[in-house]
PDB file of C-alpha atoms in Angstrom:
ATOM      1  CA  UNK A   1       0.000   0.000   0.000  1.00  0.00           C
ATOM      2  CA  UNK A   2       3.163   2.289  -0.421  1.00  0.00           C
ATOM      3  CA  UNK A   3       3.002   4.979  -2.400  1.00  0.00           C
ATOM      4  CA  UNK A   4      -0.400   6.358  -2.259  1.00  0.00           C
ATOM      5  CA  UNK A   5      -2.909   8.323  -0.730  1.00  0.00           C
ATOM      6  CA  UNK A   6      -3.963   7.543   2.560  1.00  0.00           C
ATOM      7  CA  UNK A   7      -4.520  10.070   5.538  1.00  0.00           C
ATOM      8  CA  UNK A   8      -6.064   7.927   8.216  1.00  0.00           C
ATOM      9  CA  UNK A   9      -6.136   4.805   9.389  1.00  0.00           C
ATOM     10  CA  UNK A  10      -8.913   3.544  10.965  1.00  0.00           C
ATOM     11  CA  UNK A  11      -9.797   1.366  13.784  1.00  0.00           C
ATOM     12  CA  UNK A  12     -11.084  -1.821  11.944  1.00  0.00           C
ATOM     13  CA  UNK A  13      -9.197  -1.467   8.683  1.00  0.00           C
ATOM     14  CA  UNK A  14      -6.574  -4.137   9.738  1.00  0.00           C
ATOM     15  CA  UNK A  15      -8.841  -6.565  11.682  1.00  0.00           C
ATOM     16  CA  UNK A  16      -9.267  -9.380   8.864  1.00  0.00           C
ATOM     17  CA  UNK A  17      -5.427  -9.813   8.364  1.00  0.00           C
ATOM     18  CA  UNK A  18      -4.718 -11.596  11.297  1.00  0.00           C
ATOM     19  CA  UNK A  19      -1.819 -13.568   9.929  1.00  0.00           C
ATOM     20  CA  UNK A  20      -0.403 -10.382   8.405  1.00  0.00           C
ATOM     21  CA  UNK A  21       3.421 -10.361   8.751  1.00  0.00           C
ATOM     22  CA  UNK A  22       4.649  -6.906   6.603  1.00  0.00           C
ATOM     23  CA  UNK A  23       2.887  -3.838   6.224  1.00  0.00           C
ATOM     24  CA  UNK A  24       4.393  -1.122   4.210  1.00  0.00           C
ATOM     25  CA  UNK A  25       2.214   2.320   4.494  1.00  0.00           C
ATOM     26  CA  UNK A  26       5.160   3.901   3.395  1.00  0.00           C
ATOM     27  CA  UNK A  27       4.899   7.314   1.332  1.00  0.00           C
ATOM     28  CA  UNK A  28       1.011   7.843   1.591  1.00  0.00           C
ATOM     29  CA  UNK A  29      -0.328  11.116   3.639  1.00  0.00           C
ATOM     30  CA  UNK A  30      -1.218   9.341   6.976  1.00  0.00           C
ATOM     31  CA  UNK A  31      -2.032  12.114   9.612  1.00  0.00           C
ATOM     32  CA  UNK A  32      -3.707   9.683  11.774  1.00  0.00           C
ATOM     33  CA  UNK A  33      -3.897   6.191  13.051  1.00  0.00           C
ATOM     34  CA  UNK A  34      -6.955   5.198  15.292  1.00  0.00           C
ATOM     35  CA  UNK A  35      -5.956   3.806  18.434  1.00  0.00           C
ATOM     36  CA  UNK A  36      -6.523  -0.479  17.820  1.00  0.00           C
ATOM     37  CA  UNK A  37      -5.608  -0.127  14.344  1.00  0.00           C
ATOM     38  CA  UNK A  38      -3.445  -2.836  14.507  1.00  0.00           C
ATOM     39  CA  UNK A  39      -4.722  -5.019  17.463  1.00  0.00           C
ATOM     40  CA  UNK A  40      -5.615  -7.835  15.544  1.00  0.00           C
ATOM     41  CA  UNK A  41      -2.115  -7.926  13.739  1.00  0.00           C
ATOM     42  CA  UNK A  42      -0.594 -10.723  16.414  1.00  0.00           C
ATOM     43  CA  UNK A  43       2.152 -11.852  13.537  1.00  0.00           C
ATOM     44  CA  UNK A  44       2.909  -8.195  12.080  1.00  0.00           C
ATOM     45  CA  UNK A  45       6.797  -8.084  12.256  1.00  0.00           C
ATOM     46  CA  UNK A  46       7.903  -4.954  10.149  1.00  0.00           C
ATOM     47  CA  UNK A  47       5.730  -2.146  10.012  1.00  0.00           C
ATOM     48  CA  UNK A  48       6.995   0.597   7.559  1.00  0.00           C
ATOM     49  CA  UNK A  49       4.986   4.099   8.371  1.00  0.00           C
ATOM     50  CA  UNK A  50       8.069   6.371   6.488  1.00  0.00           C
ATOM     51  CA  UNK A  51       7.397   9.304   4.925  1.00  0.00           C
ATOM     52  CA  UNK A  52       3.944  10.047   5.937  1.00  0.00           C
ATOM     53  CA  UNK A  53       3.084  13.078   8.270  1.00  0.00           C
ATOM     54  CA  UNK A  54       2.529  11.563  11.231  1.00  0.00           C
ATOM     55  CA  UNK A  55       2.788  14.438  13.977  1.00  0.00           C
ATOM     56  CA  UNK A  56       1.833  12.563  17.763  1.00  0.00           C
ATOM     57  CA  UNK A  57       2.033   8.667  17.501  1.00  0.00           C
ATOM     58  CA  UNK A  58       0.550   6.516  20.378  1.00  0.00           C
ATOM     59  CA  UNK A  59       0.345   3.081  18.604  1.00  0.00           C
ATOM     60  CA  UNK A  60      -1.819   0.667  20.912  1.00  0.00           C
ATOM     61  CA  UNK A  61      -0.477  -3.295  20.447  1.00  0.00           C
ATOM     62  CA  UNK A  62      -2.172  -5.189  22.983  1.00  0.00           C
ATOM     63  CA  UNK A  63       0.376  -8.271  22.230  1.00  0.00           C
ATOM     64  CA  UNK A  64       4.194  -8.522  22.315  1.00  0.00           C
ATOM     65  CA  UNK A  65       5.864  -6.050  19.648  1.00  0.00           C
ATOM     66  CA  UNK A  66       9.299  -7.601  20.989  1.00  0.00           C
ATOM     67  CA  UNK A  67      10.044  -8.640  17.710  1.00  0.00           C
ATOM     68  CA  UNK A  68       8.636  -5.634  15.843  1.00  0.00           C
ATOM     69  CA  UNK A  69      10.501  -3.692  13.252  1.00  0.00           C
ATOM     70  CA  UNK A  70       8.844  -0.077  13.797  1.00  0.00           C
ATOM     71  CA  UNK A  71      10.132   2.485  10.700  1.00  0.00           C
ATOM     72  CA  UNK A  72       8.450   5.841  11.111  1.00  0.00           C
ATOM     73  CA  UNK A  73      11.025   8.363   9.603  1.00  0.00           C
ATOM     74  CA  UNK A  74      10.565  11.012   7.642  1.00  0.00           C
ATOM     75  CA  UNK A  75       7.347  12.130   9.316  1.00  0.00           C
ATOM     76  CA  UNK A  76       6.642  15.275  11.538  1.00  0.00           C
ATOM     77  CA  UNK A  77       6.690  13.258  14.520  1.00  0.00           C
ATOM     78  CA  UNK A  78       7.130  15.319  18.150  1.00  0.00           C
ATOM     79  CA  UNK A  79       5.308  13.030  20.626  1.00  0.00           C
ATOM     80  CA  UNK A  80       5.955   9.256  20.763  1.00  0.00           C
ATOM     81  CA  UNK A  81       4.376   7.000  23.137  1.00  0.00           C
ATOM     82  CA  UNK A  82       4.206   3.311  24.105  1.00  0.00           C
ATOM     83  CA  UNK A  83       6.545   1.976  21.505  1.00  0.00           C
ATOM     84  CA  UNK A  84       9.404  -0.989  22.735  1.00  0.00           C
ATOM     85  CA  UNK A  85       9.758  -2.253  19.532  1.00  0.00           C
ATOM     86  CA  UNK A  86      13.012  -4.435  18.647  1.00  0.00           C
ATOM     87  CA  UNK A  87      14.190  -1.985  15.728  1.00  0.00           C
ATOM     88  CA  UNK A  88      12.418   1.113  15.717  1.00  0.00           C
ATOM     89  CA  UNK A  89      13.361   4.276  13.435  1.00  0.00           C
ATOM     90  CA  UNK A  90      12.451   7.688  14.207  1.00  0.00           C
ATOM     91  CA  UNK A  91      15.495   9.898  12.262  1.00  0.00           C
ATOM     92  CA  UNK A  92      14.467  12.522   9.912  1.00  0.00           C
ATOM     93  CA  UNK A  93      11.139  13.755  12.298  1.00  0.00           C
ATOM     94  CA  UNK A  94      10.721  16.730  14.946  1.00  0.00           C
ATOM     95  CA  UNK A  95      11.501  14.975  18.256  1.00  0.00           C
ATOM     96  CA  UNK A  96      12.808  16.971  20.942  1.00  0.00           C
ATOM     97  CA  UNK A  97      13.830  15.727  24.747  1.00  0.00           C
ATOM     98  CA  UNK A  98      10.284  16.192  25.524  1.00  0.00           C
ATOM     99  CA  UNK A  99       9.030  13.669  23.005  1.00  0.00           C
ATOM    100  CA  UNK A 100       9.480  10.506  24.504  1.00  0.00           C
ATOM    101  CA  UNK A 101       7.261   8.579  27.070  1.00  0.00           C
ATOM    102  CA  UNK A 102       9.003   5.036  26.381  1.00  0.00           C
ATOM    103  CA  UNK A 103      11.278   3.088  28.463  1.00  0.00           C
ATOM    104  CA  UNK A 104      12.828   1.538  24.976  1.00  0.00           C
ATOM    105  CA  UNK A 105      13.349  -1.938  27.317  1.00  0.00           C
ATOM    106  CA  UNK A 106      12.727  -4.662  24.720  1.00  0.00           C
ATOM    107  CA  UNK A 107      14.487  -2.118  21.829  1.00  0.00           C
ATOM    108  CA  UNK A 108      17.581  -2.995  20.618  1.00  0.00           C
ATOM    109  CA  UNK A 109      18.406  -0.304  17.477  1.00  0.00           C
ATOM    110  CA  UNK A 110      17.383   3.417  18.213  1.00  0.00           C
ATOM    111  CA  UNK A 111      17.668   5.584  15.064  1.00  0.00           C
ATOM    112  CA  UNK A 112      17.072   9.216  16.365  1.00  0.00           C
ATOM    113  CA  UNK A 113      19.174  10.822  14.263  1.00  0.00           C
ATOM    114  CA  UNK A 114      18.299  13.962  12.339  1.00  0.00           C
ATOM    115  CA  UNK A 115      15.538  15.603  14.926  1.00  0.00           C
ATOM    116  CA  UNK A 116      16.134  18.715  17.513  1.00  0.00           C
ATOM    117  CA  UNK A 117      17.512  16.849  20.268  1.00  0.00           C
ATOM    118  CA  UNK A 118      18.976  19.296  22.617  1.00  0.00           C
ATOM    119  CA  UNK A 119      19.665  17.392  25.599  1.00  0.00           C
ATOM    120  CA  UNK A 120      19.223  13.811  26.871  1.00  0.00           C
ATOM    121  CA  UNK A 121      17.459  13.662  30.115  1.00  0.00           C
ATOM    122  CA  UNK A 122      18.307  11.828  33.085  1.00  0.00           C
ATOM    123  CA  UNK A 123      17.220   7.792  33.024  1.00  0.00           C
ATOM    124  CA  UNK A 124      15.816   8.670  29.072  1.00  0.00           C
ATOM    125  CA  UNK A 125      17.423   5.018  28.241  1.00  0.00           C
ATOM    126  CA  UNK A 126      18.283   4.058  31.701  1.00  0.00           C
ATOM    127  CA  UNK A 127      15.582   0.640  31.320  1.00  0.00           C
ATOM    128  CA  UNK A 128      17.039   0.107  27.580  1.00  0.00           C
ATOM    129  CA  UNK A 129      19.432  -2.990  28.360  1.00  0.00           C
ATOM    130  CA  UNK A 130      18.890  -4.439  25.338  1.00  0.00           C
ATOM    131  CA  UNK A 131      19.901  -1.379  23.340  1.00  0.00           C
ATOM    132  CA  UNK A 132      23.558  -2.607  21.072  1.00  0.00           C
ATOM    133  CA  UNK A 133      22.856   0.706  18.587  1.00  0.00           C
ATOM    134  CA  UNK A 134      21.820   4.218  18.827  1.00  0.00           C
ATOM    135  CA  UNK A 135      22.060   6.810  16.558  1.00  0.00           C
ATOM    136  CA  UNK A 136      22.437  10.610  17.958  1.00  0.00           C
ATOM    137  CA  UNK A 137      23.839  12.124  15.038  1.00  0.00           C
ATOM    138  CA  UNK A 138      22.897  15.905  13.188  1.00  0.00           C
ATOM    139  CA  UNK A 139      20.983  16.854  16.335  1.00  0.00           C
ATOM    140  CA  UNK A 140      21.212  19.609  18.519  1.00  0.00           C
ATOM    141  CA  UNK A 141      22.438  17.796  21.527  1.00  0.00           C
ATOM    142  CA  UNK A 142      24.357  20.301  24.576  1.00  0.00           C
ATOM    143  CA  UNK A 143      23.739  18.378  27.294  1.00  0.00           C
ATOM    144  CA  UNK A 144      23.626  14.474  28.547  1.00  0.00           C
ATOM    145  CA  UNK A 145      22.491  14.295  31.964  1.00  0.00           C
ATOM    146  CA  UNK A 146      24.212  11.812  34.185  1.00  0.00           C
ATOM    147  CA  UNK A 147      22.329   8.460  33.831  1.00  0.00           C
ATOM    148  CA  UNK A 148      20.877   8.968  30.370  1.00  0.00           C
ATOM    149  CA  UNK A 149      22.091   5.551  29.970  1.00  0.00           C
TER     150      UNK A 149
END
């Protein structure tokens, strides 16, 4: 479904592809996914959301997304909450030290690179200890706290 022209997702769109293993939404105009969009998904493993315009992003799984490749560059993206995906990709968006409500424990590649980082907070990936890669780079950064990892 890449490369077309979808602004919402909504609630029920996904809930007859159980067995559904790869979704690319890539390049479409998503402002919006409803929350439970992708309940139903138990076997999704790569979920490709790139290049949308995606501005606040709280994506509800109500199973495991241990094993979840999560690719959400290249939106507008300032807000990002209850994602512990395994890979999950967030360069190229707006996120600042204030975006993240995450404890990134199951996440083991962080691509942040590319956003307005100025400074990374105290304990931000203090819970990550599964975390072998994380890109900083062409941010803003001044400051790392003591114990932002």
């Amino acid at each position: 479904l890449r490369h077309n022209y979808i602004s919402i997702i909504k609630q029920k769109f996904f809930h007859l592809t159980d067995k559904l293993e790869f979704l690319d939404l890539s390049f479409n105009k998503i402002e919006i996914i409803e929350p439970k969009s992708f309940q139903k998904n138990l076997k999704l493993t790569k979920l490709y959301l790139n290049n949308n315009r995606l501005k606040n992003l709280q994506l509800d799984f109500y199973h495991s997304i241990e094993n979840l490749e999560l690719i959400l560059n290249f939106n507008e993206l300032n807000i990002i909450q209850k994602l512990d995906p395994i890979i999950l990709n967030l360069a190229e968006n707006d996120l600042t030290e204030e975006s993240f409500f995450s404890n990134f424990m199951n996440t083991r590649k962080i691509y942040l690179n590319s956003n307005k980082i100025k400074k990374l907070n105290n304990q931000l990936f203090f819970r990550a200890i599964n975390l072998v890669l994380i890109d900083l780079s062409s941010n803003k950064i001044i400051t790392i706290e003591e114990n932002a990892f």
